[in-house]
XYZ file of C-alpha atoms in Angstrom:
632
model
C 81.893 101.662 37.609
C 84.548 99.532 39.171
C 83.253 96.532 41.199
C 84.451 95.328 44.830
C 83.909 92.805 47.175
C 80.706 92.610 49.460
C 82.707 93.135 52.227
C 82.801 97.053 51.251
C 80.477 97.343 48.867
C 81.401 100.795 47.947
C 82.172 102.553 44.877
C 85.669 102.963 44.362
C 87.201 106.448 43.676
C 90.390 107.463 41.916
C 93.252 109.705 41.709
C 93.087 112.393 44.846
C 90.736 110.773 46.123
C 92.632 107.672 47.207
C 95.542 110.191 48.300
C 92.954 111.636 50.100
C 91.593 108.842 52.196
C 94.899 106.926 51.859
C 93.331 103.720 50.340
C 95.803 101.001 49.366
C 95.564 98.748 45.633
C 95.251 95.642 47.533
C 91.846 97.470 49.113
C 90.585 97.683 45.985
C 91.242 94.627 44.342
C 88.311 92.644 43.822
C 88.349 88.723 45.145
C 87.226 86.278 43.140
C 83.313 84.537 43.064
C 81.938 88.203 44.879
C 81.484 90.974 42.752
C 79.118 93.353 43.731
C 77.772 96.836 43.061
C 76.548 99.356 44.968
C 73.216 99.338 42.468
C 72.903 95.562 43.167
C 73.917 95.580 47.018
C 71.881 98.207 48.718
C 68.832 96.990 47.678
C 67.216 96.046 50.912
C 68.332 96.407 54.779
C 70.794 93.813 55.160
C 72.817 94.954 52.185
C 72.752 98.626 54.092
C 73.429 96.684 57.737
C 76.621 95.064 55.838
C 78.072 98.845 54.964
C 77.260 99.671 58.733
C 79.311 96.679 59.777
C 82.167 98.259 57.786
C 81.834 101.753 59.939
C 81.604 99.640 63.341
C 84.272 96.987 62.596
C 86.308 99.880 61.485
C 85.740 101.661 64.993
C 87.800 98.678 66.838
C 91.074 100.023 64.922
C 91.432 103.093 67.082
C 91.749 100.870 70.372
C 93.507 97.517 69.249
C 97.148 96.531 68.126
C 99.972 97.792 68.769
C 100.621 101.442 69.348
C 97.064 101.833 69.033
C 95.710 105.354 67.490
C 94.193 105.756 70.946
C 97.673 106.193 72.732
C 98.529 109.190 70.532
C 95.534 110.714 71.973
C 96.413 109.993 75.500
C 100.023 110.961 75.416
C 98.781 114.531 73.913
C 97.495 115.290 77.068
C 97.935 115.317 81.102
C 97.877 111.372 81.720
C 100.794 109.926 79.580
C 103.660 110.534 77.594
C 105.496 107.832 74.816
C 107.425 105.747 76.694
C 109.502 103.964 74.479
C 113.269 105.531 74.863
C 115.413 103.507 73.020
C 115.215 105.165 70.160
C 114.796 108.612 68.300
C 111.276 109.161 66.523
C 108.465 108.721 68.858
C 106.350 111.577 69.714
C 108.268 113.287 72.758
C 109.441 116.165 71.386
C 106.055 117.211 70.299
C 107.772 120.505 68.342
C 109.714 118.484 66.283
C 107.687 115.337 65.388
C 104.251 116.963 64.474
C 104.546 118.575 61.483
C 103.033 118.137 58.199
C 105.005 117.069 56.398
C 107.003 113.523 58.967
C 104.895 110.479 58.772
C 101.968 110.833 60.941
C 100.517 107.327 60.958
C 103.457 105.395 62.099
C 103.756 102.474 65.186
C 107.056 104.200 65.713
C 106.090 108.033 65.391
C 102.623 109.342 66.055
C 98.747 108.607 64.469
C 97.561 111.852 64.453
C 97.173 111.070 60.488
C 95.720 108.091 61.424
C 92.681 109.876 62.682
C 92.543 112.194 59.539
C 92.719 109.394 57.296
C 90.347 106.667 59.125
C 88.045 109.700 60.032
C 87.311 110.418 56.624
C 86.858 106.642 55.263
C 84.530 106.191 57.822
C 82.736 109.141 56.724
C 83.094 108.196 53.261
C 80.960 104.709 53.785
C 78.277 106.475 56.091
C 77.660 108.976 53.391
C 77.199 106.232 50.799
C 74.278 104.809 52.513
C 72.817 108.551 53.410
C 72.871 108.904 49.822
C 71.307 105.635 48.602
C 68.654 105.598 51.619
C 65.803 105.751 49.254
C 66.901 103.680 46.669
C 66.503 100.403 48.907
C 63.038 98.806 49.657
C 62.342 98.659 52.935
C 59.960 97.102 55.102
C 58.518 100.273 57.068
C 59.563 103.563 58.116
C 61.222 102.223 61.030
C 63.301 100.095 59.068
C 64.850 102.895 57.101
C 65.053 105.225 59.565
C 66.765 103.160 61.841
C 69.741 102.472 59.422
C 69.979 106.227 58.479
C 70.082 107.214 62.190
C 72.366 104.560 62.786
C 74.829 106.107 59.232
C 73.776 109.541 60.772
C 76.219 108.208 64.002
C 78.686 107.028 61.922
C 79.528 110.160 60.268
C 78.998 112.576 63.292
C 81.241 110.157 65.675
C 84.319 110.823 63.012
C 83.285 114.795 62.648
C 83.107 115.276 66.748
C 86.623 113.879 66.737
C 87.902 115.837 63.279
C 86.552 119.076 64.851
C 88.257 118.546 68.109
C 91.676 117.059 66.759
C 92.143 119.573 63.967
C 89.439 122.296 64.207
C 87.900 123.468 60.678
C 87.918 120.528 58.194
C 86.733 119.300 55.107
C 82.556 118.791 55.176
C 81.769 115.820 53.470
C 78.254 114.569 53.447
C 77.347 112.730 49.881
C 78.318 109.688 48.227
C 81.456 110.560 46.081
C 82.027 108.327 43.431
C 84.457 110.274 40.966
C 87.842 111.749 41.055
C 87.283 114.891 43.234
C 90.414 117.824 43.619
C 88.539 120.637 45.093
C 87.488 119.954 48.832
C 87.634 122.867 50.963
C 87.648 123.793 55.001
C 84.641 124.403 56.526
C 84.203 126.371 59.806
C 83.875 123.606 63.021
C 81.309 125.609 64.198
C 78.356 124.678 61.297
C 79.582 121.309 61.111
C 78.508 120.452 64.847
C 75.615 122.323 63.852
C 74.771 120.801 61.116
C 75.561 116.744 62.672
C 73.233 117.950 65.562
C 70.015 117.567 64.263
C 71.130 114.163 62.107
C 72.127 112.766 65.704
C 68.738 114.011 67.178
C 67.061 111.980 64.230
C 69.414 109.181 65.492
C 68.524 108.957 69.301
C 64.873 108.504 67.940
C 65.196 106.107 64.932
C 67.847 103.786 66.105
C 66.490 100.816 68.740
C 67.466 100.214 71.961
C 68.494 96.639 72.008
C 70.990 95.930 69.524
C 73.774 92.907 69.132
C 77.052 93.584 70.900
C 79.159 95.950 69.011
C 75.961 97.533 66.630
C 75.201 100.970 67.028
C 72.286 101.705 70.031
C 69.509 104.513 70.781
C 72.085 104.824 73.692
C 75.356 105.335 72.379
C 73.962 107.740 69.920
C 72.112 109.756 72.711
C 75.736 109.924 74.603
C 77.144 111.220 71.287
C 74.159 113.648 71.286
C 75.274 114.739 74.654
C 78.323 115.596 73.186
C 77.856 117.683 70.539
C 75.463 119.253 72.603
C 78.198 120.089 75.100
C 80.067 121.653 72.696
C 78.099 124.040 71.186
C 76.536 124.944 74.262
C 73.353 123.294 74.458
C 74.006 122.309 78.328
C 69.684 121.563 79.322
C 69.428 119.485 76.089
C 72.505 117.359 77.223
C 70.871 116.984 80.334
C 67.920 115.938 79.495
C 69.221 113.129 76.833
C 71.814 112.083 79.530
C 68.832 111.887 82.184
C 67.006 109.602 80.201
C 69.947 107.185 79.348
C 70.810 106.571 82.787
C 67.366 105.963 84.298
C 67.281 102.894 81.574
C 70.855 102.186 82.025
C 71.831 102.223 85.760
C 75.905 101.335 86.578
C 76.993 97.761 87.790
C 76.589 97.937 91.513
C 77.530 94.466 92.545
C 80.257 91.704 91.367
C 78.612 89.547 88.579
C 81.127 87.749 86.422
C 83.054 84.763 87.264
C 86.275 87.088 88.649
C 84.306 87.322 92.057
C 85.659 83.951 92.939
C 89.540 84.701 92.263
C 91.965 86.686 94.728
C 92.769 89.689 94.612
C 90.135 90.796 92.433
C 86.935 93.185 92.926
C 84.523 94.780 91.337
C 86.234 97.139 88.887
C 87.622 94.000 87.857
C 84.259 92.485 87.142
C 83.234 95.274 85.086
C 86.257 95.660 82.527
C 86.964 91.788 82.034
C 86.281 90.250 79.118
C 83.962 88.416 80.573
C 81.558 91.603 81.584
C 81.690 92.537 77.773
C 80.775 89.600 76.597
C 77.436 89.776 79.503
C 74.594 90.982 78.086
C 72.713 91.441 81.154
C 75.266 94.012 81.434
C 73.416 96.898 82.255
C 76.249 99.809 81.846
C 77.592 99.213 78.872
C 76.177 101.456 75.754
C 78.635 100.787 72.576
C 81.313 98.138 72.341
C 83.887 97.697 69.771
C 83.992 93.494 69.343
C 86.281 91.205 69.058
C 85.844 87.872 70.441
C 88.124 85.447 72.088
C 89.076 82.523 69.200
C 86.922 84.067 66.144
C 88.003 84.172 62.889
C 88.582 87.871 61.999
C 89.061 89.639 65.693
C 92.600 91.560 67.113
C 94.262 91.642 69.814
C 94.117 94.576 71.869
C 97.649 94.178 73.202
C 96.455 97.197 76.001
C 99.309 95.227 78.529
C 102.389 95.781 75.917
C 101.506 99.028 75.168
C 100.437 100.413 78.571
C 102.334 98.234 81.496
C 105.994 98.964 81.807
C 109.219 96.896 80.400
C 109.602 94.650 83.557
C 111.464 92.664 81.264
C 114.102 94.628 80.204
C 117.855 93.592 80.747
C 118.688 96.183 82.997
C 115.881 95.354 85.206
C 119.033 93.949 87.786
C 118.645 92.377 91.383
C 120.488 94.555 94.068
C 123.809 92.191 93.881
C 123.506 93.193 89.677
C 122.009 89.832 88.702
C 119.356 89.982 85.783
C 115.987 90.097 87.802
C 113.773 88.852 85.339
C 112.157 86.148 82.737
C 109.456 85.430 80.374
C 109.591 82.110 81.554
C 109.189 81.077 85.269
C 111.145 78.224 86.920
C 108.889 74.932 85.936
C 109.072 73.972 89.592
C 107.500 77.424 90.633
C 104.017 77.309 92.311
C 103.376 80.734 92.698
C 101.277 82.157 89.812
C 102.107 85.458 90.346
C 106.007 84.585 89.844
C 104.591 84.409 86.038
C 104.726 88.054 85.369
C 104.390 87.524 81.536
C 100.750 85.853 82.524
C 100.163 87.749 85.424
C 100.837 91.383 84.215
C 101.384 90.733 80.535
C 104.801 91.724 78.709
C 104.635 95.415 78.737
C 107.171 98.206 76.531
C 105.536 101.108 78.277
C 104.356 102.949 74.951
C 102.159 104.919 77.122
C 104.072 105.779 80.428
C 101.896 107.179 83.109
C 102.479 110.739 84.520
C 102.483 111.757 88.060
C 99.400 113.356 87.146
C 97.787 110.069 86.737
C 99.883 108.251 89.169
C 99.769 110.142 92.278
C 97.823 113.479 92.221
C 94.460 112.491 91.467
C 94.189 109.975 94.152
C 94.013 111.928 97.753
C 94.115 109.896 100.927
C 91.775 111.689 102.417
C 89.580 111.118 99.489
C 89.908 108.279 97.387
C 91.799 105.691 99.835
C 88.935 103.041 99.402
C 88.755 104.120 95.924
C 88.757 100.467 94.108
C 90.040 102.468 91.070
C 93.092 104.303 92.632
C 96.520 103.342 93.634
C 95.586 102.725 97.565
C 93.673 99.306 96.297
C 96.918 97.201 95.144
C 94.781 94.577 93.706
C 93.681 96.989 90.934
C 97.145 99.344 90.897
C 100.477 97.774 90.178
C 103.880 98.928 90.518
C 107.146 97.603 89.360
C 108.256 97.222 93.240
C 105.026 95.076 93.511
C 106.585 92.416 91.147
C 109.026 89.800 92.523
C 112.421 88.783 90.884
C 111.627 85.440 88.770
C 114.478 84.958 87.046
C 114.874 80.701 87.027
C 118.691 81.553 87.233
C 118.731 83.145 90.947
C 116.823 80.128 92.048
C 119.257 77.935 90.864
C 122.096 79.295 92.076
C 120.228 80.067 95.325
C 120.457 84.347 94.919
C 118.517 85.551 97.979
C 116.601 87.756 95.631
C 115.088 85.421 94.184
C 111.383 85.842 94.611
C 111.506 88.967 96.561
C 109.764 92.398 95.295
C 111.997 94.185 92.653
C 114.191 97.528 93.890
C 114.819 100.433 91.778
C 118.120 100.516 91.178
C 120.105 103.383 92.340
C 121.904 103.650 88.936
C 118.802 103.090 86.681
C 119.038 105.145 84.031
C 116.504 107.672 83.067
C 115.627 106.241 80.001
C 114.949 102.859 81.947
C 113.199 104.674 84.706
C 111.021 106.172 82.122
C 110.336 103.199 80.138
C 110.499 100.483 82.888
C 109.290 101.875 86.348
C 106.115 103.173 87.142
C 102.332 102.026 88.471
C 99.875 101.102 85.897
C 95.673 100.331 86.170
C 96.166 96.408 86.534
C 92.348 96.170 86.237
C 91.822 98.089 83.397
C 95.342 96.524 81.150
C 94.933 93.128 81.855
C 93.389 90.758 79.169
C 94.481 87.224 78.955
C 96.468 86.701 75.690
C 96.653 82.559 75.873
C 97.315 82.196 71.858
C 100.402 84.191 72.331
C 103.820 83.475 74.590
C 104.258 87.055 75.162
C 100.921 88.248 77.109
C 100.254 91.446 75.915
C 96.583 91.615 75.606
C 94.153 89.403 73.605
C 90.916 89.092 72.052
C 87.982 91.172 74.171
C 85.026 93.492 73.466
C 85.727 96.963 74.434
C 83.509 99.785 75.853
C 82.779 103.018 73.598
C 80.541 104.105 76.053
C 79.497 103.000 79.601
C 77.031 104.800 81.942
C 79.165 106.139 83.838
C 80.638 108.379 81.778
C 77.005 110.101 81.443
C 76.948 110.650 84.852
C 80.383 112.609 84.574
C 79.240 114.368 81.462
C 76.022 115.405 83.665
C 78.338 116.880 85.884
C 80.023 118.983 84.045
C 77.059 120.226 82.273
C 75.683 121.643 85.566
C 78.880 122.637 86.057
C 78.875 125.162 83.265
C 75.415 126.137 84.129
C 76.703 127.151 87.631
C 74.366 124.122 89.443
C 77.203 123.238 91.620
C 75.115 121.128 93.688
C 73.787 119.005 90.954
C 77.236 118.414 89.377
C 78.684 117.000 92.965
C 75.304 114.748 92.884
C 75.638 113.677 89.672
C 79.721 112.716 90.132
C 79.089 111.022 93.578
C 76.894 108.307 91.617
C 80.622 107.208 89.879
C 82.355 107.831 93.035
C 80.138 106.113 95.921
C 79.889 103.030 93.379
C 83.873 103.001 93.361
C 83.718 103.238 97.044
C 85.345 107.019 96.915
C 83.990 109.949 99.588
C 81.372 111.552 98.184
C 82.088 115.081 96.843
C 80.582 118.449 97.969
C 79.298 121.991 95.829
C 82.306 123.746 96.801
C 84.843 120.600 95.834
C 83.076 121.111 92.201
C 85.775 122.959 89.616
C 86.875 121.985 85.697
C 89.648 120.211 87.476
C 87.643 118.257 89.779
C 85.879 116.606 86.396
C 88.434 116.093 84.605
C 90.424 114.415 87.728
C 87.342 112.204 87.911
C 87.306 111.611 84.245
C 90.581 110.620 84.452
C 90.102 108.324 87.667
C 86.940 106.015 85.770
C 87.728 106.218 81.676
C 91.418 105.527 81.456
C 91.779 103.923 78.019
C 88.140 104.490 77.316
C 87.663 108.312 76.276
C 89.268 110.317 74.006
C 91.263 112.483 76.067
C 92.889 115.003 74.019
C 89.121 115.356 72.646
C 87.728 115.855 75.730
C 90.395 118.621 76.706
C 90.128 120.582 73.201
C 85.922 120.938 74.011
C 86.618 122.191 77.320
C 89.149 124.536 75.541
C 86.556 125.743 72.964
C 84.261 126.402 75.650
C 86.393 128.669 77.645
C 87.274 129.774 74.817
C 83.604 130.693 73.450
C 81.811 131.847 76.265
C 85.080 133.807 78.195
C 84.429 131.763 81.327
C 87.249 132.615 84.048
C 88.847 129.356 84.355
C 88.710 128.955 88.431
C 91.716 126.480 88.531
C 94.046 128.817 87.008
C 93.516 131.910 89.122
C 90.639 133.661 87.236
C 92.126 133.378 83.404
C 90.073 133.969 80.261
C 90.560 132.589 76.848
C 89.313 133.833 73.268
C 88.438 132.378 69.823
C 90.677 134.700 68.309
C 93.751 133.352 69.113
C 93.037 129.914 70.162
C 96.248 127.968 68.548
C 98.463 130.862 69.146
C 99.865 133.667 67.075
C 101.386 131.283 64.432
C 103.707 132.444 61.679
C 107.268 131.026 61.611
C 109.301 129.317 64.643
C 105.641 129.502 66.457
C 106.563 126.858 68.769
C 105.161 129.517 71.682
C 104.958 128.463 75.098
C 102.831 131.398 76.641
C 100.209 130.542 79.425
C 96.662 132.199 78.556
C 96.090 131.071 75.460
C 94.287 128.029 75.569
C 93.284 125.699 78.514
C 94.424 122.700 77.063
C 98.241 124.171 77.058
C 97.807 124.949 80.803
C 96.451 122.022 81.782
C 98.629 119.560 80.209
C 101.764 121.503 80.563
C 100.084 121.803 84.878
C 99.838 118.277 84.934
C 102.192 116.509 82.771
C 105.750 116.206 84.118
C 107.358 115.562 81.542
C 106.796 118.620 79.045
C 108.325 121.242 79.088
C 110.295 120.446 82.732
C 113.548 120.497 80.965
C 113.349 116.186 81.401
C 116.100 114.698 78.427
C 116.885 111.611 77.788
C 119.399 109.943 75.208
C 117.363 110.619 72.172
C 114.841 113.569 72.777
C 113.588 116.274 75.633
C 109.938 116.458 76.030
C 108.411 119.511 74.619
C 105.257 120.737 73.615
C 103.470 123.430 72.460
C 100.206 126.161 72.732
C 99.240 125.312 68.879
C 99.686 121.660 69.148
C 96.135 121.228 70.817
C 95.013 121.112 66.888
C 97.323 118.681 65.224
C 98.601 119.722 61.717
C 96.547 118.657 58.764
C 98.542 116.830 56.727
C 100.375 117.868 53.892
C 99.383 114.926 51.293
C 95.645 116.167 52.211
C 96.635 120.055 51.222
C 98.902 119.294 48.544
C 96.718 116.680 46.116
C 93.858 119.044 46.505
C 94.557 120.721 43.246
C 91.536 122.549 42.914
C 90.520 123.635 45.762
C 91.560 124.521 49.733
C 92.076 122.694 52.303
C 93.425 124.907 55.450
C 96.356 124.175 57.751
C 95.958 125.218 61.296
C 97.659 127.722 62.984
C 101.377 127.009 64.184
C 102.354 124.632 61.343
C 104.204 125.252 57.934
C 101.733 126.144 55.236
C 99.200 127.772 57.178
C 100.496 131.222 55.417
C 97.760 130.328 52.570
C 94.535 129.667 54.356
C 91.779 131.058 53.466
C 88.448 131.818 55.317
C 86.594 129.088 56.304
C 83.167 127.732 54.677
C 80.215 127.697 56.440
C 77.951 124.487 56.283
C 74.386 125.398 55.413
C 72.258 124.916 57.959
C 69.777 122.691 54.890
C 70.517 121.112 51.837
C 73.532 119.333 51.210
C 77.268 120.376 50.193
C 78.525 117.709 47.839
C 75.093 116.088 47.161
C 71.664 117.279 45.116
C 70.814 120.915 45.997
């Protein structure tokens, strides 16, 4: 068997099975003075905790760099769209740029494949400790159980996502450790079955007090809460999300050093650096880490990709002067005439919609919101910067240092790219190793507290406990300084507004809007904010077959609600290089076509809407025991 470094510690597979998982050589390559294999490595708990460090380092990639995986997810639903207009390629004309066959894990394109490929390497490593559990000597049963629970979260964090993003997938769930060509689809279904119980062993193996960034009893209970959502298990989700909260209460008042600066409060407090790195910290459940100066962290570069291109050349002064600089006049005082350290040096990858903008943030209901566009010290516009170019001072422009105007002229491809408001308080992350700001080194939150409370919500929400659900969501919403919310304010679109309003860059969204599809979907619930409708199983991605770019309403709820909310697709808005479109099947992204076509051997399923789905066959179920790949 081949050896690798420690760092992995895995055995390495061959052939399809690097196509599959999309490995690289240079992985593999072994580095000199540490070879290492699995039969001498996972011989005791720390050799298991060092795989486990591989699954939760590997976690950080989905919400750090630039164009980070997490983006795709948000602009495939209501609260943002791709930004980035000077060019042809990005994901805007969703018909044309998701198919199987395009490059689906490019900066410049989409990272739908991205998902596919990192979902099923992180699977890979939790199975390989599943599998070797027993060969290790451990201390106790605690011990053991603890690091299984904690693999057991691993694997079922990658398979909730898989089963939302694409549906029926591959069901992997032993150590492979040959060339393998005959994987096959199994039915989405079974597998959130089947992780259920694993993440119910989980929430009572794994301990509650953990180092920063490990995997908690918490943060697999919200998981739990999850999967229990989506199959339907509403009290059981209750119950677990009950219990998490009573030991995990939210961050009431201001506790980190921003209390003392201007223009700050306390949603600042809670999403600096400086509250992630707290671990009295009470609301915080998971973290990805990376800290500030260490040897082996990222940058999470949230300001380039989500704050808009203030610095763009055709950002002009009224009189047609260029308005802005990286670099403010040395003589300059004012701190905030340093946009680039103020705001960070944004490209506006992910451009807000209207949706998230304006809509969800009533007057008569969120104007002391601290999370909303009514408090301008956490919301910032484009007309809330001043012109700093050091060039208008000199030559004594009167515009220089006053706020910017939108041009009448702008183009739409600027106004796209370059005006709009943005969550200051959630974007900004000093960047001080860099001379463009555009996010730096930080923990980040998987899961906080209050997105239990919201999950709460909507579970009483589908058990028709109306009065619960507006109890549940006023906890988020008094703390934010919001009016509190009545029984007959409670609809779907009332929690997902208020998911939208407290876990901007924190949930999955397009996840989160495919389970509420399923559900409608599943149990024929009328959905209330669209008149009454009903949804089925049977034709959840559409009708497919050729040219099945269909843009019916009924169908699904997540092709209602984004194209209800999002107004850019489908609204006939062009620019230079693409019109935004979208369609009913792309709420399951295509599978792709490396994955089908390297599987020589067996069957791996496209989904509906997407060349190639012509040859699917039925898919697998998971047994309910046993294992799949594994002894029998």
């Amino acid at each position: 068997m081949k050896t690798i470094n420690i760092k992995y510690r895995l055995p390495a597979a061959l052939a399809l099975l690097l196509a599959f998982f999309s490995c690289s050589e240079d992985w593999l390559k072994p580095k000199p003075l540490s070879f290492y294999t699995p039969e001498n490595s996972y011989v005791d708990a720390d050799g298991f905790y060092s795989a486990l460090t591989t699954c939760e380092r590997n976690m950080r990639h989905e919400i750090f760099g630039d164009a980070a995986p997490m983006i795709t997810e948000m602009i495939l639903s209501d609260i943002c769209v791709e930004g980035t207009t000077d060019k042809a390629g990005p994901a805007m004309d969703i018909d044309n740029t998701l198919l199987p066959d395009l490059n689906l894990n490019s900066t410049d394109r989409t990272k739908t494949g991205w998902y596919w490929d990192e979902g099923y390497k992180g699977i890979k490593y939790a199975n390989v400790i599943i599998a070797r559990i027993d060969n290790a000597e451990w201390s106790n049963e605690a011990e053991r159980n603890a690091v299984l629970g904690a693999a057991y979260f691993q694997k079922a964090y990658r398979y909730y996502k898989l089963t939302h993003q694409y549906g029926d997938v591959p069901y992997l769930d032993w150590e492979i450790n040959e060339p393998k060509y005959d994987f096959y689809t199994y039915d989405r279904w079974s597998i959130l079955d089947r992780i259920l119980p694993e993440l119910e062993f989980a929430y009572q193996w794994v301990p509650e007090t953990v180092d920063r960034g490990r995997t908690s009893k918490a943060a697999c209970g919200v998981l739990l809460m999850k999967v229990c959502m989506a199959t339907g298990n509403f009290d059981r989700a209750i119950t677990v999300g009950q219990e998490i909260v009573s030991r995990h209460p939210l961050m009431t008042e201001r506790f980190t050093p921003n209390r003392t600066k201007p223009r700050t409060n306390l949603m600042h407090d809670l999403h600096s650096v400086e509250a992630k790195l707290d671990m009295s910290n009470t609301e915080g459940l998971m973290y990805v880490v990376s800290y500030p100066e260490v040897d082996g962290s990222d940058r999470i570069q949230t300001m380039r990709n989500m704050v808009p291109f203030w610095n763009s050349g055709n950002m002009r002064t009224p009189d047609g002067q260029p308005g802005t600089s990286m670099a403010p006049d040395p003589n300059e005082s004012d701190p905030e005439m340093d946009i680039n350290k103020s705001y960070g040096r944004g490209i506006g990858r992910a451009r807000a919609t209207n949706y998230l903008q304006y809509e969800i943030w009533r007057p008569d209901k969120e104007a002391n919101d601290l999370r909303g566009i009514y408090n301008r010290d956490s919301w910032r516009d484009v007309g809330d910067l001043r012109y700093n170019n050091p060039a208008l001072k000199n030559s004594g422009n009167e515009w220089y240092g006053k706020n910017m105007i939108k041009p009448a002229s702008m183009s739409i491809e600027d106004t796209i790219r370059c005006w709009y408001q943005w969550p200051h308080y959630k974007t900004f992350v000093p960047d001080p190793l860099q001379q463009q700001w555009q996010g730096g080194e930080t923990p980040w939150y998987i899961y906080r507290s209050a997105e239990v409370y919201l999950m709460l919500a909507e579970c009483y929400y589908w058990k028709d406990q109306l009065q619960q659900a507006a109890d549940a969501i006023n906890v988020v919403r008094r703390r934010a300084g919001a009016e509190p919310l009545t029984a007959a304010d409670i609809n779907i679109g009332e929690i997902m507004d208020e998911r939208a309003r407290e876990l901007y860059y924190e949930e999955n969204r397009h996840v989160e809007l495919v389970r509420v599809s399923y559900l409608f979907a599943k149990t024929g619930r009328p959905c209330e904010v669209f008149g009454g409708r009903t949804y089925r199983l049977d034709n959840f991605s559409g009708p497919g077959g050729t040219g099945s770019n269909i843009k019916q309403d009924g169908i699904n709820f997540w092709y209602d609600w984004v194209t209800a909310k999002n107004n850019f697709y489908n609204k006939g808005l062009k620019h230079r290089w693409a019109e935004y479109k979208i369609s009913v099947h792309h709420i399951l992204w295509p599978v792709p076509a490396s994955a089908i076509n390297t599987n020589l051997k067996g069957i791996i399923n496209q989904n509906i809407g997407y060349p190639g789905a012509e040859n699917n066959q039925p898919a697998l179920i998971v047994p309910k025991e046993g294992s799949v790949l594994g002894p029998k």
